């Protein structure tokens, strides 16, 4: 699954660690999501969307 | 300027990690079992002491399980995903190990090898550590 997490995080001027702290996950999890090695669970995707005040589809999109 | 790595030591939840404590406890279990076995063979202790000594390996074994349970409890969702992959690895690797030992026994190598509970537990612990290491490497 493709995502815009890295660019959205950069727009807020947050480090991976800052975002990890806000979402209560590890920095490795943020890195794995940004590099598209790991797809977050639905609750985490909602949490990310709430944090960035946008819809899930604006952050994540299907690879096909 | 955005940095890729955090410099804060307290950022977020920790990922599932193979800490030195977990590795040490994984090694302590077979070491204790071997030491107790040697002790019980060499000296003729009274029965109560033999029972006590024979059950001693349960202490590092229990501590290993407690440390692993704590690591799971503190892991975030990627950590739990890594743990699930590691358990899958243990399952298939154990089947592979059983088949390999059987095939080698048929070939006359390892003919005297017998799977005891101790060997099985040590094999599972070792495979769990290898599986966790391999799975966590994938998401690094």
XYZ file of C-alpha atoms in Angstrom, chain A residues 5-59:
55
model
C 3.117 9.739 5.503
C 6.707 10.888 4.953
C 5.703 14.043 3.086
C 2.888 14.832 5.540
C 5.266 14.383 8.459
C 7.853 16.594 6.764
C 5.195 19.286 6.238
C 4.647 19.369 10.000
C 8.431 19.410 10.545
C 8.250 16.312 12.753
C 10.933 13.669 13.042
C 10.004 9.971 12.902
C 10.512 9.905 16.652
C 8.121 12.844 17.162
C 5.422 11.120 15.118
C 6.059 7.791 16.886
C 5.598 9.486 20.251
C 2.337 11.130 19.158
C 0.991 7.792 17.896
C 2.378 5.719 20.806
C 4.277 3.345 18.510
C 7.986 2.716 17.950
C 10.098 4.771 15.537
C 10.752 1.509 13.652
C 7.010 1.223 13.015
C 6.897 4.720 11.485
C 9.959 3.930 9.383
C 8.469 0.601 8.207
C 5.185 2.351 7.226
C 6.997 5.169 5.389
C 9.188 2.749 3.458
C 6.046 0.699 2.681
C 7.454 -2.441 4.256
C 4.539 -2.617 6.680
C 0.850 -1.711 6.344
C -0.580 -0.306 9.587
C -3.663 -1.771 11.244
C -6.988 0.012 10.696
C -6.987 1.531 14.232
C -3.476 2.929 13.670
C -4.430 4.240 10.212
C -7.423 6.053 11.797
C -5.141 7.429 14.510
C -2.736 8.753 11.852
C -5.615 10.299 9.908
C -6.980 11.961 13.074
C -3.528 13.320 13.924
C -3.123 14.884 10.483
C -6.802 15.966 10.454
C -7.581 14.302 7.132
C -9.248 11.193 5.723
C -7.454 7.835 5.581
C -7.683 7.842 1.750
C -5.704 11.085 1.660
C -2.759 9.331 3.334
